[in-house]
Amino acid sequence: MEYLAKKPYLVIFILTLVFIFIFDFFLSVDHILFRTSISSFIAVILSPRKKKLITETGEKTQITWVFLKKPIILD
């Protein structure tokens, strides 16, 4: 999970493909623009968020994600 949290563009791409598949096969949405835009919007909402924190030891990056309970802190 930490590897995926460090690469939000990869998470967005994978989630978009999964949601396109769901909209195409299970919900039978035929319009490709509608299917892709809704899938991309949902993927961006569910992707990890990065935030810069300034601490006494220096600047650190905090990654929060919907799927993780605790944030990941990187040096």
Short mmCIF file of N, CA, C and O in Angstrom, two decimals:
data_model
loop_
_atom_site.label_atom_id
_atom_site.label_comp_id
_atom_site.label_asym_id
_atom_site.label_seq_id
_atom_site.Cartn_x
_atom_site.Cartn_y
_atom_site.Cartn_z
N MET A 1 0.81 -1.19 0.00
CA MET A 1 0.00 0.00 0.00
C MET A 1 0.86 1.26 0.00
O MET A 1 0.47 2.25 -0.59
N GLU A 2 1.99 1.21 0.67
CA GLU A 2 2.85 2.38 0.73
C GLU A 2 3.40 2.71 -0.66
O GLU A 2 3.51 3.87 -1.03
N TYR A 3 3.72 1.68 -1.45
CA TYR A 3 4.22 1.91 -2.81
C TYR A 3 3.17 2.61 -3.66
O TYR A 3 3.46 3.55 -4.39
N LEU A 4 1.92 2.15 -3.57
CA LEU A 4 0.84 2.77 -4.33
C LEU A 4 0.53 4.17 -3.84
O LEU A 4 0.17 5.04 -4.63
N ALA A 5 0.67 4.40 -2.55
CA ALA A 5 0.39 5.73 -2.01
C ALA A 5 1.43 6.74 -2.47
O ALA A 5 1.14 7.93 -2.59
N LYS A 6 2.65 6.29 -2.75
CA LYS A 6 3.70 7.19 -3.23
C LYS A 6 3.52 7.57 -4.69
O LYS A 6 4.09 8.55 -5.16
N LYS A 7 2.76 6.79 -5.45
CA LYS A 7 2.57 7.03 -6.88
C LYS A 7 1.09 7.26 -7.19
O LYS A 7 0.39 6.37 -7.67
N PRO A 8 0.58 8.47 -6.93
CA PRO A 8 -0.85 8.72 -7.13
C PRO A 8 -1.30 8.63 -8.59
O PRO A 8 -2.43 8.27 -8.87
N TYR A 9 -0.41 8.95 -9.54
CA TYR A 9 -0.79 8.86 -10.94
C TYR A 9 -1.07 7.43 -11.35
O TYR A 9 -1.96 7.17 -12.18
N LEU A 10 -0.35 6.47 -10.78
CA LEU A 10 -0.59 5.06 -11.06
C LEU A 10 -1.92 4.61 -10.47
O LEU A 10 -2.68 3.87 -11.11
N VAL A 11 -2.23 5.08 -9.29
CA VAL A 11 -3.50 4.75 -8.63
C VAL A 11 -4.67 5.32 -9.44
O VAL A 11 -5.67 4.63 -9.65
N ILE A 12 -4.54 6.55 -9.90
CA ILE A 12 -5.61 7.17 -10.69
C ILE A 12 -5.83 6.39 -11.98
O ILE A 12 -6.97 6.12 -12.38
N PHE A 13 -4.75 5.99 -12.64
CA PHE A 13 -4.86 5.23 -13.88
C PHE A 13 -5.55 3.88 -13.66
O PHE A 13 -6.47 3.51 -14.39
N ILE A 14 -5.13 3.15 -12.64
CA ILE A 14 -5.71 1.83 -12.36
C ILE A 14 -7.18 1.96 -11.96
O ILE A 14 -8.02 1.20 -12.45
N LEU A 15 -7.49 2.91 -11.08
CA LEU A 15 -8.88 3.09 -10.68
C LEU A 15 -9.76 3.52 -11.84
O LEU A 15 -10.92 3.08 -11.95
N THR A 16 -9.25 4.36 -12.73
CA THR A 16 -10.02 4.77 -13.90
C THR A 16 -10.35 3.58 -14.77
O THR A 16 -11.48 3.41 -15.23
N LEU A 17 -9.37 2.72 -15.02
CA LEU A 17 -9.62 1.53 -15.83
C LEU A 17 -10.63 0.59 -15.18
O LEU A 17 -11.50 0.04 -15.85
N VAL A 18 -10.54 0.44 -13.87
CA VAL A 18 -11.49 -0.42 -13.15
C VAL A 18 -12.91 0.14 -13.25
O VAL A 18 -13.86 -0.61 -13.53
N PHE A 19 -13.07 1.44 -13.05
CA PHE A 19 -14.40 2.04 -13.11
C PHE A 19 -14.96 2.03 -14.54
O PHE A 19 -16.16 1.87 -14.73
N ILE A 20 -14.10 2.21 -15.54
CA ILE A 20 -14.56 2.10 -16.93
C ILE A 20 -15.07 0.69 -17.20
O ILE A 20 -16.11 0.50 -17.84
N PHE A 21 -14.35 -0.30 -16.72
CA PHE A 21 -14.78 -1.69 -16.88
C PHE A 21 -16.14 -1.91 -16.20
O PHE A 21 -17.03 -2.54 -16.78
N ILE A 22 -16.30 -1.39 -15.00
CA ILE A 22 -17.56 -1.56 -14.26
C ILE A 22 -18.71 -0.88 -15.00
O ILE A 22 -19.78 -1.46 -15.18
N PHE A 23 -18.47 0.36 -15.47
CA PHE A 23 -19.54 1.07 -16.18
C PHE A 23 -19.87 0.40 -17.51
O PHE A 23 -21.01 0.42 -17.95
N ASP A 24 -18.87 -0.19 -18.15
CA ASP A 24 -19.10 -0.79 -19.46
C ASP A 24 -19.83 -2.13 -19.36
O ASP A 24 -20.84 -2.35 -20.02
N PHE A 25 -19.35 -3.03 -18.53
CA PHE A 25 -19.88 -4.38 -18.51
C PHE A 25 -21.06 -4.58 -17.56
O PHE A 25 -22.00 -5.30 -17.87
N PHE A 26 -21.01 -3.96 -16.41
CA PHE A 26 -22.07 -4.20 -15.43
C PHE A 26 -23.23 -3.22 -15.55
O PHE A 26 -24.38 -3.59 -15.35
N LEU A 27 -22.93 -1.96 -15.85
CA LEU A 27 -23.99 -0.96 -15.92
C LEU A 27 -24.41 -0.63 -17.35
O LEU A 27 -25.36 0.09 -17.56
N SER A 28 -23.66 -1.13 -18.34
CA SER A 28 -23.96 -0.97 -19.77
C SER A 28 -24.12 0.49 -20.19
O SER A 28 -25.06 0.86 -20.88
N VAL A 29 -23.17 1.32 -19.79
CA VAL A 29 -23.15 2.72 -20.21
C VAL A 29 -22.46 2.75 -21.58
O VAL A 29 -21.30 2.37 -21.71
N ASP A 30 -23.16 3.21 -22.61
CA ASP A 30 -22.64 3.14 -23.98
C ASP A 30 -21.83 4.36 -24.39
O ASP A 30 -20.93 4.26 -25.20
N HIS A 31 -22.13 5.51 -23.86
CA HIS A 31 -21.45 6.74 -24.25
C HIS A 31 -20.06 6.78 -23.63
O HIS A 31 -19.92 6.85 -22.41
N ILE A 32 -19.02 6.75 -24.47
CA ILE A 32 -17.64 6.63 -23.98
C ILE A 32 -17.18 7.88 -23.23
O ILE A 32 -16.43 7.77 -22.25
N LEU A 33 -17.60 9.06 -23.65
CA LEU A 33 -17.19 10.28 -22.97
C LEU A 33 -17.77 10.34 -21.57
O LEU A 33 -17.08 10.69 -20.61
N PHE A 34 -19.02 10.00 -21.43
CA PHE A 34 -19.68 9.99 -20.12
C PHE A 34 -19.02 8.95 -19.21
O PHE A 34 -18.71 9.23 -18.05
N ARG A 35 -18.79 7.76 -19.74
CA ARG A 35 -18.18 6.67 -18.96
C ARG A 35 -16.78 7.05 -18.49
O ARG A 35 -16.43 6.84 -17.32
N THR A 36 -15.97 7.63 -19.35
CA THR A 36 -14.60 7.99 -19.00
C THR A 36 -14.54 9.16 -18.03
O THR A 36 -13.74 9.14 -17.09
N SER A 37 -15.38 10.15 -18.22
CA SER A 37 -15.33 11.31 -17.34
C SER A 37 -15.80 10.98 -15.93
O SER A 37 -15.18 11.40 -14.94
N ILE A 38 -16.85 10.21 -15.80
CA ILE A 38 -17.33 9.81 -14.48
C ILE A 38 -16.29 8.91 -13.79
O ILE A 38 -16.02 9.05 -12.60
N SER A 39 -15.69 8.00 -14.54
CA SER A 39 -14.67 7.11 -13.98
C SER A 39 -13.45 7.89 -13.51
O SER A 39 -12.90 7.62 -12.44
N SER A 40 -13.02 8.86 -14.30
CA SER A 40 -11.86 9.68 -13.91
C SER A 40 -12.16 10.52 -12.68
O SER A 40 -11.30 10.65 -11.79
N PHE A 41 -13.34 11.08 -12.60
CA PHE A 41 -13.73 11.87 -11.44
C PHE A 41 -13.72 11.04 -10.16
O PHE A 41 -13.17 11.46 -9.13
N ILE A 42 -14.29 9.85 -10.20
CA ILE A 42 -14.30 8.97 -9.02
C ILE A 42 -12.89 8.55 -8.65
O ILE A 42 -12.53 8.51 -7.47
N ALA A 43 -12.04 8.26 -9.65
CA ALA A 43 -10.66 7.85 -9.38
C ALA A 43 -9.86 8.97 -8.72
O ALA A 43 -9.06 8.71 -7.82
N VAL A 44 -10.05 10.20 -9.15
CA VAL A 44 -9.33 11.33 -8.55
C VAL A 44 -9.76 11.54 -7.11
O VAL A 44 -8.94 11.84 -6.23
N ILE A 45 -11.04 11.38 -6.82
CA ILE A 45 -11.52 11.53 -5.45
C ILE A 45 -10.92 10.45 -4.54
O ILE A 45 -10.57 10.72 -3.39
N LEU A 46 -10.77 9.23 -5.03
CA LEU A 46 -10.26 8.13 -4.21
C LEU A 46 -8.73 8.03 -4.19
O LEU A 46 -8.20 7.20 -3.47
N SER A 47 -8.03 8.85 -4.92
CA SER A 47 -6.57 8.77 -4.98
C SER A 47 -5.92 9.36 -3.73
O SER A 47 -6.54 10.15 -3.01
N PRO A 48 -4.66 9.01 -3.46
CA PRO A 48 -3.96 9.54 -2.28
C PRO A 48 -3.69 11.05 -2.39
O PRO A 48 -3.52 11.58 -3.47
N ARG A 49 -3.66 11.71 -1.25
CA ARG A 49 -3.39 13.15 -1.16
C ARG A 49 -2.04 13.37 -0.49
O ARG A 49 -1.73 12.74 0.53
N LYS A 50 -1.25 14.29 -1.05
CA LYS A 50 0.05 14.63 -0.47
C LYS A 50 -0.05 15.99 0.18
O LYS A 50 -0.68 16.90 -0.33
N LYS A 51 0.62 16.10 1.34
CA LYS A 51 0.64 17.36 2.08
C LYS A 51 2.03 17.54 2.66
O LYS A 51 2.60 16.63 3.24
N LYS A 52 2.60 18.73 2.50
CA LYS A 52 3.93 19.05 3.05
C LYS A 52 3.76 19.51 4.49
O LYS A 52 2.94 20.38 4.79
N LEU A 53 4.54 18.91 5.39
CA LEU A 53 4.54 19.29 6.80
C LEU A 53 5.91 19.82 7.18
O LEU A 53 6.93 19.26 6.79
N ILE A 54 5.94 20.88 7.95
CA ILE A 54 7.21 21.41 8.45
C ILE A 54 7.31 21.03 9.92
O ILE A 54 6.47 21.42 10.74
N THR A 55 8.32 20.23 10.25
CA THR A 55 8.55 19.78 11.62
C THR A 55 9.88 20.34 12.11
O THR A 55 10.59 21.02 11.38
N GLU A 56 10.23 20.01 13.34
CA GLU A 56 11.50 20.48 13.90
C GLU A 56 12.69 19.85 13.19
O GLU A 56 13.76 20.43 13.11
N THR A 57 12.51 18.64 12.66
CA THR A 57 13.60 17.95 11.99
C THR A 57 13.68 18.26 10.51
O THR A 57 14.57 17.79 9.83
N GLY A 58 12.76 19.03 9.99
CA GLY A 58 12.77 19.39 8.57
C GLY A 58 11.42 19.20 7.93
O GLY A 58 10.42 18.93 8.58
N GLU A 59 11.42 19.33 6.62
CA GLU A 59 10.17 19.20 5.87
C GLU A 59 9.89 17.72 5.55
O GLU A 59 10.76 17.00 5.10
N LYS A 60 8.65 17.30 5.79
CA LYS A 60 8.24 15.93 5.52
C LYS A 60 6.97 15.94 4.69
O LYS A 60 6.23 16.93 4.67
N THR A 61 6.72 14.85 4.02
CA THR A 61 5.52 14.71 3.20
C THR A 61 4.58 13.72 3.86
O THR A 61 4.98 12.60 4.20
N GLN A 62 3.34 14.12 4.04
CA GLN A 62 2.33 13.25 4.62
C GLN A 62 1.37 12.83 3.51
O GLN A 62 0.87 13.66 2.75
N ILE A 63 1.13 11.52 3.41
CA ILE A 63 0.23 10.99 2.41
C ILE A 63 -0.98 10.40 3.12
O ILE A 63 -0.84 9.52 3.96
N THR A 64 -2.16 10.91 2.79
CA THR A 64 -3.40 10.38 3.36
C THR A 64 -4.19 9.74 2.23
O THR A 64 -4.16 10.19 1.09
N TRP A 65 -4.90 8.69 2.60
CA TRP A 65 -5.64 7.94 1.60
C TRP A 65 -6.92 7.42 2.23
O TRP A 65 -6.96 7.10 3.41
N VAL A 66 -7.96 7.30 1.45
CA VAL A 66 -9.25 6.82 1.94
C VAL A 66 -9.12 5.39 2.49
O VAL A 66 -9.76 5.04 3.47
N PHE A 67 -8.27 4.59 1.88
CA PHE A 67 -8.17 3.17 2.21
C PHE A 67 -7.25 2.87 3.40
O PHE A 67 -7.18 1.72 3.83
N LEU A 68 -6.52 3.86 3.90
CA LEU A 68 -5.62 3.65 5.03
C LEU A 68 -6.12 4.41 6.25
O LEU A 68 -6.60 5.54 6.14
N LYS A 69 -5.96 3.80 7.43
CA LYS A 69 -6.39 4.46 8.66
C LYS A 69 -5.38 5.52 9.09
O LYS A 69 -5.74 6.61 9.51
N LYS A 70 -4.09 5.18 9.03
CA LYS A 70 -3.05 6.11 9.45
C LYS A 70 -2.39 6.74 8.23
O LYS A 70 -2.23 6.10 7.21
N PRO A 71 -1.97 8.00 8.35
CA PRO A 71 -1.25 8.62 7.25
C PRO A 71 0.18 8.06 7.15
O PRO A 71 0.76 7.62 8.14
N ILE A 72 0.75 8.10 5.96
CA ILE A 72 2.12 7.69 5.73
C ILE A 72 2.97 8.97 5.71
O ILE A 72 2.64 9.92 5.02
N ILE A 73 4.05 8.96 6.49
CA ILE A 73 4.93 10.13 6.55
C ILE A 73 6.27 9.76 5.93
O ILE A 73 6.92 8.80 6.35
N LEU A 74 6.68 10.53 4.91
CA LEU A 74 7.93 10.30 4.20
C LEU A 74 8.92 11.40 4.55
O LEU A 74 8.53 12.55 4.78
N ASP A 75 10.20 11.08 4.57
CA ASP A 75 11.24 12.08 4.84
C ASP A 75 11.55 12.89 3.62
O ASP A 75 11.40 12.56 2.53
#
